[in-house]
Short mmCIF file of C-alpha atoms in Angstrom, two decimals:
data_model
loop_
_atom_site.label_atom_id
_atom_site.label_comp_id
_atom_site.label_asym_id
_atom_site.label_seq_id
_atom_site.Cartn_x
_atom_site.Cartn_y
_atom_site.Cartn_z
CA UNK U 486 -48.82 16.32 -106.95
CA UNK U 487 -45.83 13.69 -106.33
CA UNK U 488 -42.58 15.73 -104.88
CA UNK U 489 -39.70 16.77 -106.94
CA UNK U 490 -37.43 13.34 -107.01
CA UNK U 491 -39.60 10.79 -105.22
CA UNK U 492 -40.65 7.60 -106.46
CA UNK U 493 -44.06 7.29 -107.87
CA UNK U 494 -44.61 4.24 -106.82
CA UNK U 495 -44.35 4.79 -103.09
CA UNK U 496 -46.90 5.59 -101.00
CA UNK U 497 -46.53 9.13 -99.00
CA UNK U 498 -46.85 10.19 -95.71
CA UNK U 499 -50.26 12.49 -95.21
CA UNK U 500 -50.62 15.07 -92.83
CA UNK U 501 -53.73 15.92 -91.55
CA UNK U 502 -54.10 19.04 -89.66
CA UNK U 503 -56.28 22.17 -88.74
CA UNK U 504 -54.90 25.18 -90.00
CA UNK U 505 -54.33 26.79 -86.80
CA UNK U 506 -51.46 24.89 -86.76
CA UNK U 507 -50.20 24.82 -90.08
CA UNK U 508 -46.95 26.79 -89.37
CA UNK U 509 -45.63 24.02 -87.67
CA UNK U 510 -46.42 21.51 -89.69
CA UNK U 511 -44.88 22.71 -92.54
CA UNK U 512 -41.77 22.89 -90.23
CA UNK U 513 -42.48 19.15 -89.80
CA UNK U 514 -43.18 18.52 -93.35
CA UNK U 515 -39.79 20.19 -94.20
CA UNK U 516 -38.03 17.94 -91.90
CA UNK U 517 -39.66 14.58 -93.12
CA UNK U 518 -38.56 15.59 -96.49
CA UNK U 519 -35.56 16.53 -95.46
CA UNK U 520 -34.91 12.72 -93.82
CA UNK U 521 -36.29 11.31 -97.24
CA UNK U 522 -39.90 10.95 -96.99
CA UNK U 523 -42.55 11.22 -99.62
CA UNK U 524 -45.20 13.85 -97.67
CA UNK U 525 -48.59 14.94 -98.80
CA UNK U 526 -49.80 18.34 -97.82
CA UNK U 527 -52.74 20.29 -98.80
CA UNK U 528 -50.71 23.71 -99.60
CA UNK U 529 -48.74 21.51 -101.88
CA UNK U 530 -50.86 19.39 -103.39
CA UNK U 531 -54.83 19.28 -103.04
CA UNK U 532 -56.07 19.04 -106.30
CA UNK U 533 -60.10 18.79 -107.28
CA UNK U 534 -63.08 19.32 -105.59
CA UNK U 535 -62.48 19.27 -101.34
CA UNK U 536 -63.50 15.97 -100.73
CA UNK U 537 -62.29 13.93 -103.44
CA UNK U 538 -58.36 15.54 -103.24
CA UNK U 539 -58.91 14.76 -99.65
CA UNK U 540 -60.03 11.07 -100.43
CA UNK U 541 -57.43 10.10 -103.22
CA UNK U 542 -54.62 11.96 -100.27
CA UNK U 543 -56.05 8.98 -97.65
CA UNK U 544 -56.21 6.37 -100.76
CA UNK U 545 -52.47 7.47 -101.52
CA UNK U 546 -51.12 7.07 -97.49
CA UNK U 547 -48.65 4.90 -96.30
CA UNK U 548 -49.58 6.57 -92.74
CA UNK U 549 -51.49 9.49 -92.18
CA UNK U 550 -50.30 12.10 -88.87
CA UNK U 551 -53.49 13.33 -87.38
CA UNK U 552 -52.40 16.41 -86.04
CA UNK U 553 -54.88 16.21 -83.24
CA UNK U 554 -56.59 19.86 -81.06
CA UNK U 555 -59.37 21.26 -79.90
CA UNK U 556 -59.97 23.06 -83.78
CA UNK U 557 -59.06 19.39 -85.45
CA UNK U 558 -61.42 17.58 -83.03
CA UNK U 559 -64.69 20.78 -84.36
CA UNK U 560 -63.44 20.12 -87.70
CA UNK U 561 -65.27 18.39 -89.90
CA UNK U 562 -62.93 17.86 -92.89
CA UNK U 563 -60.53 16.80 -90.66
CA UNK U 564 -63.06 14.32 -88.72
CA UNK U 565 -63.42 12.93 -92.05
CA UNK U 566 -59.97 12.10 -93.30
CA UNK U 567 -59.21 10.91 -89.94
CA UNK U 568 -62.28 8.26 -89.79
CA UNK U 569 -61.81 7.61 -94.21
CA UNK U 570 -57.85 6.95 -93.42
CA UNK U 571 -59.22 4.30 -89.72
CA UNK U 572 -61.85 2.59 -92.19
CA UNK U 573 -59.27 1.96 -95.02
CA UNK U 574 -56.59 0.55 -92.34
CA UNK U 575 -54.29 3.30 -93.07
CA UNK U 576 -51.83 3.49 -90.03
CA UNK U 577 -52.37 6.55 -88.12
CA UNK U 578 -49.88 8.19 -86.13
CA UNK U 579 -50.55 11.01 -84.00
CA UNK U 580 -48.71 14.03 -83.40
CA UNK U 581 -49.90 16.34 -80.58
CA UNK U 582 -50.13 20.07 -81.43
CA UNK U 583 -52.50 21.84 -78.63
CA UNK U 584 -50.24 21.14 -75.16
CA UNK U 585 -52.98 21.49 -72.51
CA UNK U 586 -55.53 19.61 -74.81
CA UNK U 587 -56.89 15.97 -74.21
CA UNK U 588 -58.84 14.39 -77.04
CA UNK U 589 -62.17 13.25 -76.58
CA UNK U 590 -65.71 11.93 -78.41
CA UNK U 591 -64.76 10.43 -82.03
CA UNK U 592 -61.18 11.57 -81.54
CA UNK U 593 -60.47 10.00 -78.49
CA UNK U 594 -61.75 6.83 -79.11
CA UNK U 595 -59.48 6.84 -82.59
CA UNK U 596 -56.40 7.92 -80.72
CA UNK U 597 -57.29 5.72 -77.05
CA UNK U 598 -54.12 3.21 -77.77
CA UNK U 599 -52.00 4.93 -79.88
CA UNK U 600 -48.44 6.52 -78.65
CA UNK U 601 -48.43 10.33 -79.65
CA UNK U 602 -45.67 12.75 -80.09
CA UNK U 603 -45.74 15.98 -79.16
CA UNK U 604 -44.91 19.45 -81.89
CA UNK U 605 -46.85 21.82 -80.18
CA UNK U 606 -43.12 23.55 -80.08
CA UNK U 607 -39.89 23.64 -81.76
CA UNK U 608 -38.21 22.32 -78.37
CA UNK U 609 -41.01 19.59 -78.12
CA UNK U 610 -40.53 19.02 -82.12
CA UNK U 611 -36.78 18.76 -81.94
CA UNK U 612 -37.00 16.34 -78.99
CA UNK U 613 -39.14 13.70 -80.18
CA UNK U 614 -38.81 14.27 -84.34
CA UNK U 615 -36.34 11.15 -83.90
CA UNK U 616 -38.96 8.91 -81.95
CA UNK U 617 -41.22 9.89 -85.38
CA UNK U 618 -39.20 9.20 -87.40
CA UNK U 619 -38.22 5.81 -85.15
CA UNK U 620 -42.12 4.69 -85.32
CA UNK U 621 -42.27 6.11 -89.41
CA UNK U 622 -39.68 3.70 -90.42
CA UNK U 623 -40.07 2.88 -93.83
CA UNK U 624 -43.20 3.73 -94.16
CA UNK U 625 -43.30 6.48 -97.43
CA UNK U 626 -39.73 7.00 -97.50
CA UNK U 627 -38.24 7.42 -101.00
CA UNK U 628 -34.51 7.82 -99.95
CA UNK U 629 -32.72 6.75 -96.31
CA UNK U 630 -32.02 11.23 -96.24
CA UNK U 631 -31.10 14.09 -98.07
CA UNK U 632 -27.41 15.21 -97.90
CA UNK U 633 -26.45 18.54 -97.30
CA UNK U 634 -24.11 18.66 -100.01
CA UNK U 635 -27.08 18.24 -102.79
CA UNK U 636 -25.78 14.44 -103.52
CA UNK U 637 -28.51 11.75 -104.30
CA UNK U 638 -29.48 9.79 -101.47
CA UNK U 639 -29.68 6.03 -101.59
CA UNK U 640 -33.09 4.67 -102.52
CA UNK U 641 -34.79 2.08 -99.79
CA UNK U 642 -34.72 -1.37 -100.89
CA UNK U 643 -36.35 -4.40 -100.22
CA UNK U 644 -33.15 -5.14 -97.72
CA UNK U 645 -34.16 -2.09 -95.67
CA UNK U 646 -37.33 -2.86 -95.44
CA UNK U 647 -37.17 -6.70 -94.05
CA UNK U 648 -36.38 -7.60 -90.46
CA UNK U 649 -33.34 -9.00 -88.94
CA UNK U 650 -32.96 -9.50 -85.39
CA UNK U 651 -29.44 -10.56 -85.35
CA UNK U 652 -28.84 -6.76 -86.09
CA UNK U 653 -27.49 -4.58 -83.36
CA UNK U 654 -30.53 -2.60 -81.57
CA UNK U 655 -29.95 1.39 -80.61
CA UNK U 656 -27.90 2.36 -78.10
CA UNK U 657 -29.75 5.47 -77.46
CA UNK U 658 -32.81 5.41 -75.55
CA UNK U 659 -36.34 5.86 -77.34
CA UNK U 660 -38.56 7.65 -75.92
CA UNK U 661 -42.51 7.22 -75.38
CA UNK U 662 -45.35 8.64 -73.46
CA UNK U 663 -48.62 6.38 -72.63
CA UNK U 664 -52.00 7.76 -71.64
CA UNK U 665 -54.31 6.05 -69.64
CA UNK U 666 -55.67 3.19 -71.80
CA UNK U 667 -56.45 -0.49 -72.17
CA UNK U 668 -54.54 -1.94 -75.22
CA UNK U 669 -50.93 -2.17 -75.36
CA UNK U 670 -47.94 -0.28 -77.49
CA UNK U 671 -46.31 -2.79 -80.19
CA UNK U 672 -44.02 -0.69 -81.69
CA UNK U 673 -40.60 -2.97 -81.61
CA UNK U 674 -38.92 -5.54 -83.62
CA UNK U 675 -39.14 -9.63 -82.94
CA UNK U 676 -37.17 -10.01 -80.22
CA UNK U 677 -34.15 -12.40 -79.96
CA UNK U 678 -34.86 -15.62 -78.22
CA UNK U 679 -33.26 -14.75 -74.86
CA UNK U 680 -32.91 -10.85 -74.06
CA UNK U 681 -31.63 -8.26 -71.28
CA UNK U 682 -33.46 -4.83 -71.56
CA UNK U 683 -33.14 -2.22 -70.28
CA UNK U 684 -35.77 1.11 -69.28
CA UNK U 685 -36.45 3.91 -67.80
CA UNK U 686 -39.88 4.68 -66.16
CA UNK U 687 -41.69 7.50 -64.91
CA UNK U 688 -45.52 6.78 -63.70
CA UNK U 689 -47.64 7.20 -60.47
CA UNK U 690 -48.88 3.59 -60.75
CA UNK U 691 -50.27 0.20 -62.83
CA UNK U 692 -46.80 0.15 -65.65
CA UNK U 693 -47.83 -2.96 -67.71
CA UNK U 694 -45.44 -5.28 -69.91
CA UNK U 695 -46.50 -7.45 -72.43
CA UNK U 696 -44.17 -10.27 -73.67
CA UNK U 697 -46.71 -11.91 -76.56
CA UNK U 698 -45.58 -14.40 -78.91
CA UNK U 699 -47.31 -12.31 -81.41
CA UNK U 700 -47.15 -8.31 -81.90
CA UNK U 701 -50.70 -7.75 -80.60
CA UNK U 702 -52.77 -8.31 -77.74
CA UNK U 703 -53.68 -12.10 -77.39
CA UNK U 704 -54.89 -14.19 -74.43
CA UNK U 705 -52.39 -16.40 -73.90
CA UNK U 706 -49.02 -13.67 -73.22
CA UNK U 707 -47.64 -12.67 -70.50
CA UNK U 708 -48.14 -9.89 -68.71
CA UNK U 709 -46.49 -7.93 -65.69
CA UNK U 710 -47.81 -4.96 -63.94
CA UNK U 711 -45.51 -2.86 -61.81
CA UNK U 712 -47.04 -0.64 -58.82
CA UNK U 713 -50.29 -2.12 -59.39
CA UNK U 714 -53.38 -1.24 -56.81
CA UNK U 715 -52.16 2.49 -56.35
CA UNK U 716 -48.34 1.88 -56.39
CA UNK U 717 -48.64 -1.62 -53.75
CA UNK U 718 -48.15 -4.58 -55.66
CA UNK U 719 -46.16 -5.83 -58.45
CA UNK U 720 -47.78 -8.93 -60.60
CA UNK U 721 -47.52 -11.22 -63.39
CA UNK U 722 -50.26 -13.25 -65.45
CA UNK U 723 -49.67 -15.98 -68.12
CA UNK U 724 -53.19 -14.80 -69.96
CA UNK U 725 -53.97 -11.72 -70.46
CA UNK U 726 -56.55 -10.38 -67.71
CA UNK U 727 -56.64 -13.69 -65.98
CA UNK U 728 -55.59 -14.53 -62.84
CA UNK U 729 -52.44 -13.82 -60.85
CA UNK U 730 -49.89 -16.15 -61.41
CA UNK U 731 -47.04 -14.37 -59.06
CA UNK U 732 -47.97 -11.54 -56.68
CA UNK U 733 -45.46 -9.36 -54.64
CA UNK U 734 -46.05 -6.44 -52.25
CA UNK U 735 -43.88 -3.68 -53.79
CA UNK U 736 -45.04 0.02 -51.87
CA UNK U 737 -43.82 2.55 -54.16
CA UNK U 738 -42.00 1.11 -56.62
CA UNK U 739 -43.06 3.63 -58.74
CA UNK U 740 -42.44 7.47 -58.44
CA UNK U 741 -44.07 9.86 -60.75
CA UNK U 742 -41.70 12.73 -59.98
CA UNK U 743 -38.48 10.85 -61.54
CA UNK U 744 -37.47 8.69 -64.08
CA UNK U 745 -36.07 5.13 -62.55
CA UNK U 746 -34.26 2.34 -63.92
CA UNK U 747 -35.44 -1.09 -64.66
CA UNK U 748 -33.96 -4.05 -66.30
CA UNK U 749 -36.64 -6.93 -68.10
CA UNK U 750 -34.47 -10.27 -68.39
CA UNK U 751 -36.07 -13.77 -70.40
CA UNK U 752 -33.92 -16.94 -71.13
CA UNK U 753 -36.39 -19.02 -72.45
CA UNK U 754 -38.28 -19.96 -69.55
CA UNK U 755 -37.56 -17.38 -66.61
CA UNK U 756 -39.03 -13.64 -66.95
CA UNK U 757 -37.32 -11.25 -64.12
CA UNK U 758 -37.88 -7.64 -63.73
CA UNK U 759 -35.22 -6.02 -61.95
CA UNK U 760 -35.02 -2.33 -60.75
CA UNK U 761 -31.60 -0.65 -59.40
CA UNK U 762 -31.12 -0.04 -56.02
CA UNK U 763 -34.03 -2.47 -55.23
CA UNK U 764 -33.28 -6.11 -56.56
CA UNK U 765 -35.26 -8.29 -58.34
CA UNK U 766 -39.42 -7.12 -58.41
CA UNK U 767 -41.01 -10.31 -59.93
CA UNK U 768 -39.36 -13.68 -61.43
CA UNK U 769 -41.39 -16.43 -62.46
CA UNK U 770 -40.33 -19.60 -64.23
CA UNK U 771 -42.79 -21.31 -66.58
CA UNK U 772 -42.65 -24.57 -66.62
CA UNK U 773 -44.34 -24.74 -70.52
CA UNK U 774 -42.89 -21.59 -71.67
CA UNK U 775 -44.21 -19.62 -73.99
CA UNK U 776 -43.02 -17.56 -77.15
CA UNK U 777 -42.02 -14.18 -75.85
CA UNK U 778 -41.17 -12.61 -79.13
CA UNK U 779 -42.44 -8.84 -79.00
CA UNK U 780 -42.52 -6.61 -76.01
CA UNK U 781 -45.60 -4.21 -75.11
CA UNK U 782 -45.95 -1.72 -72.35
CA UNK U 783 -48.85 0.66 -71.66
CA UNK U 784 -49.98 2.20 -68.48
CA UNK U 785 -53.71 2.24 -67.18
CA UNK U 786 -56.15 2.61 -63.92
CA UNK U 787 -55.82 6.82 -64.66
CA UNK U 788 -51.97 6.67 -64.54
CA UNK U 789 -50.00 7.82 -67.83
CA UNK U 790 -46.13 7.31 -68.05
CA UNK U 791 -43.08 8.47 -69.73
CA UNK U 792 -40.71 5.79 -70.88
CA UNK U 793 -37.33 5.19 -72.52
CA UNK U 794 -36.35 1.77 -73.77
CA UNK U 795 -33.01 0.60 -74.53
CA UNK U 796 -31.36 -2.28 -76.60
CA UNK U 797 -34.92 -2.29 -78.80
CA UNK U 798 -35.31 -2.00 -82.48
CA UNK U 799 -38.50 -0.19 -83.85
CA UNK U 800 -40.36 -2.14 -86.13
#
């Protein structure tokens, strides 16, 4: 069943959820309507036997929010739109709805390197609904939002949709949270050929950077951990998981009761982390530089982290 005013033709956005939670996710799903997204819904718009309205709602995704808890992780309908939408490449964003709960078995190993964003409560929902709608983007939006005044929003065009990095990034910060895992977060646009960034980091040890000519995890990228070996050293490789390159001691550089400021600088052939109050942590200079057009960050070893980026665009 296609929403009043939305554009056949585009994909929606699906959420998946146990109903133990469904209260707030209609509060979600009013909200993502409200900003001028196309959302699927089984109260709205199941239609047909269990499994194949749950089939045609994966087949119909532009991204599917796995609502993940302990009752989604028992449920077996929900197991199996979350493992039909990961077999047909349908990008899955998770939204955490259970605060104390940590997902494991099949669900863990579908959600292991993916950001999440917590709406277990309307303070937690109000506070990261931007980042969602940040790592959304265009994905199963029929209109940019919905005025109050009742006025037809502008439709997304082709413009919207395409990249350009000579636009100005957000001021504001964006906000993220990494779990202890092994792949890395790609969730910016390219970035410009020489770039100052600045972030905010909160972690008890092993923050990792990725600066990849490509948005994914390849061999040959570089890559910087901060407070590596419990909080002691701070390093940088040219391939990933290879061998040190540059190696600093750096004895708590990291503190996992606040949030401290960093700076990541690249001209084109020097990478320097910088962190206030301290200096410079790492610089290296290649002398056969590579590409550094997309920035990832993830934290590992059992550490998680809470960051804030600046000066980035989503993708």
């Amino acid at each position: 069943m296609a929403d009043a005013g939305s554009n056949e033709d585009v994909k929606h956005v699906m959420i998946s959820y146990n109903w133990e939670c469904q209260e707030q996710m209609i509060k979600v799903k009013n909200k993502l309507k409200q900003a001028g997204y196309k959302v699927w819904m089984d109260i709205d718009s199941l239609e047909g036997s269990l499994l194949e309205g749950m089939g045609k709602a994966v087949e119909g995704s532009a991204v599917v929010l796995v609502c993940f808890s302990k009752a989604y992780q028992a449920s077996t309908n929900c197991r199996t739109e979350a493992e039909y939408a990961y077999n047909l490449k349908v990008p899955i964003i998770p939204l955490k709805v259970e605060s104390d709960f940590k997902a494991t078995g099949w669900l863990g190993a579908l959600l292991a390197s993916k950001l999440y964003y917590r709406m277990d409560t309307d303070d937690q929902m109000e506070q990261n609904f931007p980042a969602l709608l940040r790592a959304l983007g265009t994905k199963g939006r029929v209109q940019s939002s919905t005025s109050s005044n009742g006025t037809k929003s502008q439709e997304v065009t082709a413009k919207e949709t395409s990249s350009n990095v000579t636009e100005k990034a957000p001021a504001n910060g964006q906000k993220f949270h990494t779990s202890n895992q092994k792949g890395y977060n790609w969730c910016f646009d390219r970035l410009p050929k020489t770039f100052k960034i600045r972030f905010k980091m909160k972690a008890k040890h092993d923050l990792h950077i990725g600066l990849s000519p490509e948005n994914r995890d390849i061999t040959d990228m570089y890559e910087i951990c901060i407070g590596g070996e419990k909080n002691k050293i701070t390093f940088l490789r040219r391939q990933l998981k290879a061998a040190r390159i540059v190696s600093k001691e750096t004895p708590n550089i990291l503190d996992p009761s606040k949030f401290l400021n960093f700076t990541l600088e690249w001209d084109g052939r020097t990478v320097r982390v910088s962190k206030e109050g301290f200096g410079a942590v790492i610089e290296y200079t290649d002398p056969s530089p590579m590409n550094a057009a997309y920035l990832g960050f993830t934290t590992g070893w059992g550490s998680e982290g809470d960051w804030e980026f600046f000066d980035l665009k989503p993708r």
